[in-house]
mmCIF file of C-alpha atoms and ligand atoms in Angstrom:
data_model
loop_
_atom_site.group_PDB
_atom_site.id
_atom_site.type_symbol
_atom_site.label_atom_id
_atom_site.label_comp_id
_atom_site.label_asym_id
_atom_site.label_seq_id
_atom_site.Cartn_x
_atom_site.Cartn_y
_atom_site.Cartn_z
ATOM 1 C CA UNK A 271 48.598 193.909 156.083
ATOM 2 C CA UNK A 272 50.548 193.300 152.793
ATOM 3 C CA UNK A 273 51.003 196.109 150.499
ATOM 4 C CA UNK A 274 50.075 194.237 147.186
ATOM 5 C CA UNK A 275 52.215 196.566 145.085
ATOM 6 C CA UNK A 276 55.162 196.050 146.980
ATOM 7 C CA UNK A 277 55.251 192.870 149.106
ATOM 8 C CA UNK A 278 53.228 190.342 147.105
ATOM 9 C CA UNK A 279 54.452 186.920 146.241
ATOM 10 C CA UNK A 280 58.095 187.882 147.412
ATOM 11 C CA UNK A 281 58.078 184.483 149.874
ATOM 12 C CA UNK A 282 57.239 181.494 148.283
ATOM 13 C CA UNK A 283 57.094 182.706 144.403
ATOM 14 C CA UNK A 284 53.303 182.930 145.207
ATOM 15 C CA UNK A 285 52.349 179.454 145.905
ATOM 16 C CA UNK A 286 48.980 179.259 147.793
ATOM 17 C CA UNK A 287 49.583 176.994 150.423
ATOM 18 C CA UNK A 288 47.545 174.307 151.973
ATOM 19 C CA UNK A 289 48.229 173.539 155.637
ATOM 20 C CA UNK A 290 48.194 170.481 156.955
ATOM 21 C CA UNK A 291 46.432 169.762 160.346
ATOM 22 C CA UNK A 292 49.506 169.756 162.666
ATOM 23 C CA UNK A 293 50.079 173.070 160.800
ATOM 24 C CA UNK A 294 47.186 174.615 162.023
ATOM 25 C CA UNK A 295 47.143 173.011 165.519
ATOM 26 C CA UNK A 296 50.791 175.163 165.623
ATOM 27 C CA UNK A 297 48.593 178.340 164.131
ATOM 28 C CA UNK A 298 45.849 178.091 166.553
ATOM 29 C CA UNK A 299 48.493 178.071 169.333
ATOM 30 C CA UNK A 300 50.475 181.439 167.797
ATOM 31 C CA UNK A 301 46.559 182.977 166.979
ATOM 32 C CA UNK A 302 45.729 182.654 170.507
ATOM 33 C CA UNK A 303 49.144 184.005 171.971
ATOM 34 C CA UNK A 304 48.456 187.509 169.315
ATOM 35 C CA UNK A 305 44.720 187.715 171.172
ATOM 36 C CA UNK A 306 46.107 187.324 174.485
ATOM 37 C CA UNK A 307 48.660 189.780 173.785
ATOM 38 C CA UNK A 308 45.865 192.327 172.798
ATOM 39 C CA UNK A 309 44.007 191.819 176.315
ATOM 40 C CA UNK A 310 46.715 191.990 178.381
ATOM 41 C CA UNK A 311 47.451 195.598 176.688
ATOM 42 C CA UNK A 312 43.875 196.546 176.588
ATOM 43 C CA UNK A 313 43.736 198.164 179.790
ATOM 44 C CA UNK A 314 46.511 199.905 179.363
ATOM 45 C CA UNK A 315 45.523 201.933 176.207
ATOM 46 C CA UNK A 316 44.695 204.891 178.215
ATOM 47 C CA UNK A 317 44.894 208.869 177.974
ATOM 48 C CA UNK A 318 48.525 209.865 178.921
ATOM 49 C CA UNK A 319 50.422 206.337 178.124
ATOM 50 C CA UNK A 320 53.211 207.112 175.095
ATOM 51 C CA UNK A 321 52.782 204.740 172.272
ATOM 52 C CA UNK A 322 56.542 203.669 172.790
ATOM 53 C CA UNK A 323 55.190 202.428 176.431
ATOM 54 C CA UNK A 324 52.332 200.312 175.198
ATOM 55 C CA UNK A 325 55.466 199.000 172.565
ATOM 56 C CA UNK A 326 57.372 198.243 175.238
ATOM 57 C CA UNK A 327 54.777 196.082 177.793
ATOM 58 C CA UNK A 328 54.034 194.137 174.898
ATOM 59 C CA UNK A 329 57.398 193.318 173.574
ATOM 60 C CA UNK A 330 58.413 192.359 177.538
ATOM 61 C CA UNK A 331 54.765 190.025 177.446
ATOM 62 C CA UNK A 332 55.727 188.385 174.818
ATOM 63 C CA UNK A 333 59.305 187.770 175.658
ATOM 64 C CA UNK A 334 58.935 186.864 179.210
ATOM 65 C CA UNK A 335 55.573 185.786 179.411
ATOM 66 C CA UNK A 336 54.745 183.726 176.698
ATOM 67 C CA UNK A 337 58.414 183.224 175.228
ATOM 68 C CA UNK A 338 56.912 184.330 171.849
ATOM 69 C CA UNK A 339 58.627 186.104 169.111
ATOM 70 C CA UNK A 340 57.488 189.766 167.986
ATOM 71 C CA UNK A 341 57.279 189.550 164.105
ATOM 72 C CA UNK A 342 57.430 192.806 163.187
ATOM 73 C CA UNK A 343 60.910 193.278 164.828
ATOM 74 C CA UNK A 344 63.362 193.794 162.007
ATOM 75 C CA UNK A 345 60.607 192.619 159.377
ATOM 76 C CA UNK A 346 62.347 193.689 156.079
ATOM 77 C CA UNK A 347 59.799 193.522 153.110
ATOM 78 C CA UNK A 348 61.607 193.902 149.750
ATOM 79 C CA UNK A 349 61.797 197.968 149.088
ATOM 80 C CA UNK A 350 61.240 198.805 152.680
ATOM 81 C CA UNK A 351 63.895 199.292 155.771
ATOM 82 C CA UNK A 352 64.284 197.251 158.764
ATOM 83 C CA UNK A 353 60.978 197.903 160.737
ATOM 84 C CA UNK A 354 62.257 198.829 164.254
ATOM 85 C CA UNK A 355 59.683 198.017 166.974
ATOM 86 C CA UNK A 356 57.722 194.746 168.589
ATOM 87 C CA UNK A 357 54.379 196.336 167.164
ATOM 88 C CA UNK A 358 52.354 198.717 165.217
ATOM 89 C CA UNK A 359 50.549 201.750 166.330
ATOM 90 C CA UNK A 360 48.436 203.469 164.081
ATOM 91 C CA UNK A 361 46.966 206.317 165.497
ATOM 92 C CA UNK A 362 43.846 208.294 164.196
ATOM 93 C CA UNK A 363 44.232 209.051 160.607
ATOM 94 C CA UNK A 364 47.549 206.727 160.648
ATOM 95 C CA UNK A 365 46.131 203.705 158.202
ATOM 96 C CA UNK A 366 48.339 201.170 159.103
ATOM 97 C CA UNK A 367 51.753 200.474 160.173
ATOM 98 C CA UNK A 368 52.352 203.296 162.770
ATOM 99 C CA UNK A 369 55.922 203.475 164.363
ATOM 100 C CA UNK A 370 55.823 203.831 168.023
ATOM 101 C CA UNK A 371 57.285 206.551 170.116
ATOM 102 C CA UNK A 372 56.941 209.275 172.024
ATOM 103 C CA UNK A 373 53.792 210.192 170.884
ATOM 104 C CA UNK A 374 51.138 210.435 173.580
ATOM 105 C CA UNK A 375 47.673 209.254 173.855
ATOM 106 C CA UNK A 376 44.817 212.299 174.337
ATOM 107 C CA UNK A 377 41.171 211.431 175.075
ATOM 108 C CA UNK A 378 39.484 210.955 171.808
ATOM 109 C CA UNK A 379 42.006 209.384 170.109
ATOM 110 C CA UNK A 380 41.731 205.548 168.199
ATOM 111 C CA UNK A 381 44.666 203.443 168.375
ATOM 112 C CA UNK A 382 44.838 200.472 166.293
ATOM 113 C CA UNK A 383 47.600 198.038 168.216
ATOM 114 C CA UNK A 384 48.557 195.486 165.730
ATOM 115 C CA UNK A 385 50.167 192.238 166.913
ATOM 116 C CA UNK A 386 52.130 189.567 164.880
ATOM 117 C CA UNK A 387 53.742 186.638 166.993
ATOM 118 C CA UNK A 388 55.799 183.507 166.274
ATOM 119 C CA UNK A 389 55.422 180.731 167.846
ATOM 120 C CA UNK A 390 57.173 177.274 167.497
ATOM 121 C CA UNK A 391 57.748 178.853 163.556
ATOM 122 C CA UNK A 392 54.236 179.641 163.359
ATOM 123 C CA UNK A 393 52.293 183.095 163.132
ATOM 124 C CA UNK A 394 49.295 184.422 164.604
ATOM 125 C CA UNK A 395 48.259 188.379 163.106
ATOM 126 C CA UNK A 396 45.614 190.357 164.731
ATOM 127 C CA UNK A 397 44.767 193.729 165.813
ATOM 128 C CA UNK A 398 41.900 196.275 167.156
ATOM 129 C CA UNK A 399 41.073 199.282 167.023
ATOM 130 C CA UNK A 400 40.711 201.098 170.710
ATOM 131 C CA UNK A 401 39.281 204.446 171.832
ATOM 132 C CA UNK A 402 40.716 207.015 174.350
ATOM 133 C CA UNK A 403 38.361 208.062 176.657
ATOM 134 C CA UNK A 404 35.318 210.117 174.599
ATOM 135 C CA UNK A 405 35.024 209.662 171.331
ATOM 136 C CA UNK A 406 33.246 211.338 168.567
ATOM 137 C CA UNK A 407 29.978 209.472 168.162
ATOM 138 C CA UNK A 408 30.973 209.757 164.261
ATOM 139 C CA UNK A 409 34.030 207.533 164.913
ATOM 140 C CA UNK A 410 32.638 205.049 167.527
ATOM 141 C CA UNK A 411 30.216 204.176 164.806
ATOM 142 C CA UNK A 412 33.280 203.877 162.609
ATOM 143 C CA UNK A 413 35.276 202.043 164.532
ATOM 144 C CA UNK A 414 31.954 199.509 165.725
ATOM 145 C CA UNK A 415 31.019 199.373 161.940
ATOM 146 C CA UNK A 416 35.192 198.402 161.061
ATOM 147 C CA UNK A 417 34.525 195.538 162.961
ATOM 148 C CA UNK A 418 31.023 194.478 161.643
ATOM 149 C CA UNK A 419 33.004 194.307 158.187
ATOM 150 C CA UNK A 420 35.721 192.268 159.187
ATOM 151 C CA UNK A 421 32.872 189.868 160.687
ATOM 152 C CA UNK A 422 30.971 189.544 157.830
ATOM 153 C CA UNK A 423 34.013 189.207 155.384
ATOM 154 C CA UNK A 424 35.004 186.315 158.058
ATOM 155 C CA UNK A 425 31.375 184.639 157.310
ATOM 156 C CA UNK A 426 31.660 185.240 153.500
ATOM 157 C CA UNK A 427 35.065 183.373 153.718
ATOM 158 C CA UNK A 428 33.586 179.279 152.717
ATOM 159 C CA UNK A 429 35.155 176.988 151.020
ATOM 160 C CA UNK A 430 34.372 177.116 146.974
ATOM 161 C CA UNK A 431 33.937 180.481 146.820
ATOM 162 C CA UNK A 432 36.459 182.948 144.865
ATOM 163 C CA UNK A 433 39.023 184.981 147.629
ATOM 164 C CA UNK A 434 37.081 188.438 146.185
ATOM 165 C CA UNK A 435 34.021 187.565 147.920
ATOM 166 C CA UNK A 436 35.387 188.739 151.190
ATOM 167 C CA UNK A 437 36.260 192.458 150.016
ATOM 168 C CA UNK A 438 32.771 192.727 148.017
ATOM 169 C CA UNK A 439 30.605 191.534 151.714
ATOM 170 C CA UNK A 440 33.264 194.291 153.707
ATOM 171 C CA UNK A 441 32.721 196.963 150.624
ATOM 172 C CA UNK A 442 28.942 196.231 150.359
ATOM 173 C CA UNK A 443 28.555 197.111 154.109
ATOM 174 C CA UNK A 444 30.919 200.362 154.446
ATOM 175 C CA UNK A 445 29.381 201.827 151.330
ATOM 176 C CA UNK A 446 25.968 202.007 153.582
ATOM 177 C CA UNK A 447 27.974 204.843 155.521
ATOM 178 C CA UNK A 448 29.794 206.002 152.435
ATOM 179 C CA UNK A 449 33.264 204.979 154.532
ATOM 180 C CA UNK A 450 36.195 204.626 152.396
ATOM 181 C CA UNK A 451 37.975 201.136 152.131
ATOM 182 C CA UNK A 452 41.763 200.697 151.764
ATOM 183 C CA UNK A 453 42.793 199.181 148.891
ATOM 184 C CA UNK A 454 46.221 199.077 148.375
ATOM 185 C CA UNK A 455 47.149 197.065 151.648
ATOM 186 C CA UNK A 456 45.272 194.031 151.943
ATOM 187 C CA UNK A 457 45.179 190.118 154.185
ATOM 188 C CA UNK A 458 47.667 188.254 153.095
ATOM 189 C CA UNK A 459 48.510 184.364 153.562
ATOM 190 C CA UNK A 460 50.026 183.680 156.607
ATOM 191 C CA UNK A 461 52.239 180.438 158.383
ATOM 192 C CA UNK A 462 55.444 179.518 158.641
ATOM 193 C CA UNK A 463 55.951 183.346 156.756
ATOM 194 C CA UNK A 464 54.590 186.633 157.856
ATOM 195 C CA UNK A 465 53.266 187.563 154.300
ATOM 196 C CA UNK A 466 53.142 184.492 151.647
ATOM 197 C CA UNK A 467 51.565 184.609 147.917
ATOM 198 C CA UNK A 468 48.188 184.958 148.869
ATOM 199 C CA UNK A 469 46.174 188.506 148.562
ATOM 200 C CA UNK A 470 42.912 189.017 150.141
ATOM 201 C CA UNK A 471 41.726 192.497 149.050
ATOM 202 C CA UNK A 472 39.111 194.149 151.195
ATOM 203 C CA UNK A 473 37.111 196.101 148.081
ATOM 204 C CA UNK A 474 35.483 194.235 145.494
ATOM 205 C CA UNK A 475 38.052 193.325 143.416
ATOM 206 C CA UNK A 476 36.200 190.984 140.580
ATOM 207 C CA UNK A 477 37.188 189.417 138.335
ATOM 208 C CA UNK A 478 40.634 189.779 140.086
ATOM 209 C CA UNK A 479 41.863 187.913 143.066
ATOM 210 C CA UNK A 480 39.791 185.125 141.895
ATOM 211 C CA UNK A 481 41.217 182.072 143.825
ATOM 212 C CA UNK A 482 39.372 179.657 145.106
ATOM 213 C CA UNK A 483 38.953 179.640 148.931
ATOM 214 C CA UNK A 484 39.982 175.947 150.074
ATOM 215 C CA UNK A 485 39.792 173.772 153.107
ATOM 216 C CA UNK A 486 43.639 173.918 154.703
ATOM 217 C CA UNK A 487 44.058 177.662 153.704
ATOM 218 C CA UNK A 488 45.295 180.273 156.866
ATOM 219 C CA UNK A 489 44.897 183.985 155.712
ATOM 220 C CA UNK A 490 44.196 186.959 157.806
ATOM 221 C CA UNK A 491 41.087 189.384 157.080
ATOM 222 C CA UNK A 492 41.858 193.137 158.357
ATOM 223 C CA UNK A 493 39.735 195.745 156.248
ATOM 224 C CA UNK A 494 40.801 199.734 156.944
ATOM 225 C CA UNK A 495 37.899 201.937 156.603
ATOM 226 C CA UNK A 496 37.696 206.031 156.772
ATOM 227 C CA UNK A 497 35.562 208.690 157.417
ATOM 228 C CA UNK A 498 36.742 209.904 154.388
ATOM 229 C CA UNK A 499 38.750 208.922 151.431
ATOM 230 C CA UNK A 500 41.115 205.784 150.395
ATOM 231 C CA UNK A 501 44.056 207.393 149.629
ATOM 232 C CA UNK A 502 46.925 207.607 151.436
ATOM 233 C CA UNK A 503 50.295 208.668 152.016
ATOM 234 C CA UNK A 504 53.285 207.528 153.179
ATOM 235 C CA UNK A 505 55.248 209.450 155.629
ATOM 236 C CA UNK A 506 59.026 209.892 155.150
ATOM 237 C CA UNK A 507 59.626 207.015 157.890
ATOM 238 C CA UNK A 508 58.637 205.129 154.841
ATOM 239 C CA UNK A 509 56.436 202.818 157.210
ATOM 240 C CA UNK A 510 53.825 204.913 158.492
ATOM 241 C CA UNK A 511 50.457 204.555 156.200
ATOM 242 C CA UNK A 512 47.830 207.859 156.334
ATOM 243 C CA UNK A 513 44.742 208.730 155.167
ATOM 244 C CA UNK A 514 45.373 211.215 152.011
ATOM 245 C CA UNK A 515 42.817 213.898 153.859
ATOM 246 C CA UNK A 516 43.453 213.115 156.925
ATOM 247 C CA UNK A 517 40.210 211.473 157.482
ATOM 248 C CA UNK A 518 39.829 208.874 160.878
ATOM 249 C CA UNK A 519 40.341 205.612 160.214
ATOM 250 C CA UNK A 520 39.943 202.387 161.704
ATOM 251 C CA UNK A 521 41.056 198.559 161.381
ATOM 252 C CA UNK A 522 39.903 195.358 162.701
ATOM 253 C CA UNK A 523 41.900 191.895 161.800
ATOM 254 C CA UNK A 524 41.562 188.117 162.416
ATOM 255 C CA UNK A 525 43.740 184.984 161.146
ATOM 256 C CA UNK A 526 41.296 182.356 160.260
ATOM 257 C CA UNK A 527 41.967 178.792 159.159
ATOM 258 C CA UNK A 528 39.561 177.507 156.550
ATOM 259 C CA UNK A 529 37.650 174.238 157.504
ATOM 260 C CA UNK A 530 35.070 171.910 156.181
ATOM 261 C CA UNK A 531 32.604 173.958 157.980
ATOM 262 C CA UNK A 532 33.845 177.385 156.798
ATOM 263 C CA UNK A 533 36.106 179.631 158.871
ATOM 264 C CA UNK A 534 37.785 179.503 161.738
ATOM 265 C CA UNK A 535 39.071 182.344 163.760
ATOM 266 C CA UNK A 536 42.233 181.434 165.497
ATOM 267 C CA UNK A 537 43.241 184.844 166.779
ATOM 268 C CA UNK A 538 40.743 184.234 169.932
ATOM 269 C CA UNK A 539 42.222 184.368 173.538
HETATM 270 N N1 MF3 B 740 50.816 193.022 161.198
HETATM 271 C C1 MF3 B 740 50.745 193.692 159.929
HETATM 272 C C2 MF3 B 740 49.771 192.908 159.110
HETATM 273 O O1 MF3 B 740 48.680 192.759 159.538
HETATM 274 C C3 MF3 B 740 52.076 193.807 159.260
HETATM 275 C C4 MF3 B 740 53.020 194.667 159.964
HETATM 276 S S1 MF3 B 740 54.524 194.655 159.164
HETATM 277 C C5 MF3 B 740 55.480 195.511 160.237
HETATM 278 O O2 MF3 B 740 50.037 192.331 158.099
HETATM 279 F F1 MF3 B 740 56.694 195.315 159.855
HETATM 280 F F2 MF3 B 740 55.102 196.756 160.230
HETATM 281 F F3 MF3 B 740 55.285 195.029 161.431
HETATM 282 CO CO1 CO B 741 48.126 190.904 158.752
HETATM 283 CO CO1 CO B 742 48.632 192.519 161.590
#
């Protein structure tokens, strides 16, 4: 996700760009190649495996497999350092951006395993959200409920409609179970860049963020919610996003491709 503070409108002076259709033919291939990524590492994300393994199976898949590139891999934002590994993974009350290493997975535990590829020039962003083992009812419904948001921000996503609509159908829903909702890093524009002009906020952010939603637009939709507040920290790694108290917290995201007919995931296997 993009931190809007610090990463916004850095690529392409914050143009909103509309793809073309051999655009997101190249997309749909680079979507699907991030969701296949994510099932072949599904099994894996068991009690016991380091995070630095599940790093290193999926930076090997994607090399030698599908002779895709791992985005994050020396991704440089402006104010940030070089970030080191093939993928994040952001464990428990780790927000976003979570370095691997040698930490080890204990039953209970969420990972979120996020997954940026390019392909042919082209990326495809998604991640989930897995448990280890047992889980706390209290954060199976969280992490169930994290991906019932990102669905219905997905549906709210039509052509005509202001950008903010998303974050007030994902807010709407995690206010039911008083969840908090991440502000500060939001969906972002994707393509030929990681992170372009565009800012999809996942709270509802009107009158702000009010651009139109248009046929030809690629974005990704990844809402953080938490047991408890939306505050965070950031560790001295300056990478590693947590929740202020703590608190669980859980992340779903899609890139979808805005048709005629409304959206269209393309981060499906
Ligand atoms: N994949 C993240 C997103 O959804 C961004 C990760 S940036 C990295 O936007 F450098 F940490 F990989
Ligand atoms: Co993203
Ligand atoms: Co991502």
């Amino acid at each position: 996700m993009i931190h809007h503070v610090k990463w916004c409108k850095y690529d392409n002076m914050g143009q909103i760009s509309i793809k073309t259709e051999e655009d997101i033919q190249g997309m749909r291939i680079a979507g699907r190649l991030a969701a296949e990524v994510l099932d072949f590492i599904a099994p894996h994300v068991k009690q016991g495996i380091t995070t630095d393994e599940l790093d290193r199976l999926c930076h090997e898949y994607m090399v030698n497999v599908q002779q895709s590139i791992p985005a994050p891999l020396n991704y440089c934002p402006p104010g940030y350092t070089p970030y080191p590994k093939a993928i994040c993974t952001s464990v428990n009350d780790v927000v976003c951006h979570g370095i691997p290493g040698d930490k080890v997975l204990k039953n209970g535990d969420v990972i979120n395993i996020d997954i940026t590829v390019i392909k042919d020039g082209y990326h495809g962003d998604s991640n989930q959200t897995f448990m280890v083992g047992e889980v706390k009812p209290e954060v199976r419904d969280l992490v169930e409920r994290t991906h019932e948001a990102m669905m219905r921000g997905i549906d709210a996503a039509l052509p005509g409609r202001e950008i903010n609509i998303i974050g007030r159908a994902i807010q709407a829903y995690a206010k039911r179970f008083n969840y908090g909702v991440v502000r500060d890093f939001t969906g972002h524009g994707i393509g030929e860049s990681f992170h372009s002009g565009l800012i999809v906020p996942h709270y509802d952010s009107a009158p702000l963020y009010n651009d139109e939603i248009k046929v030809g637009m690629v974005f990704t939709i990844e809402p953080m919610l938490t047991l408890g507040t939306y505050e965070w920290d950031m560790w001295p790694d300056n990478w590693t996003v947590v929740t202020k108290d703590k608190s669980i917290t859980a992340q779903f995201e899609h890139t979808i491709a805005i048709t005629e007919d409304g959206p269209e995931i393309l981060t499906l296997a």
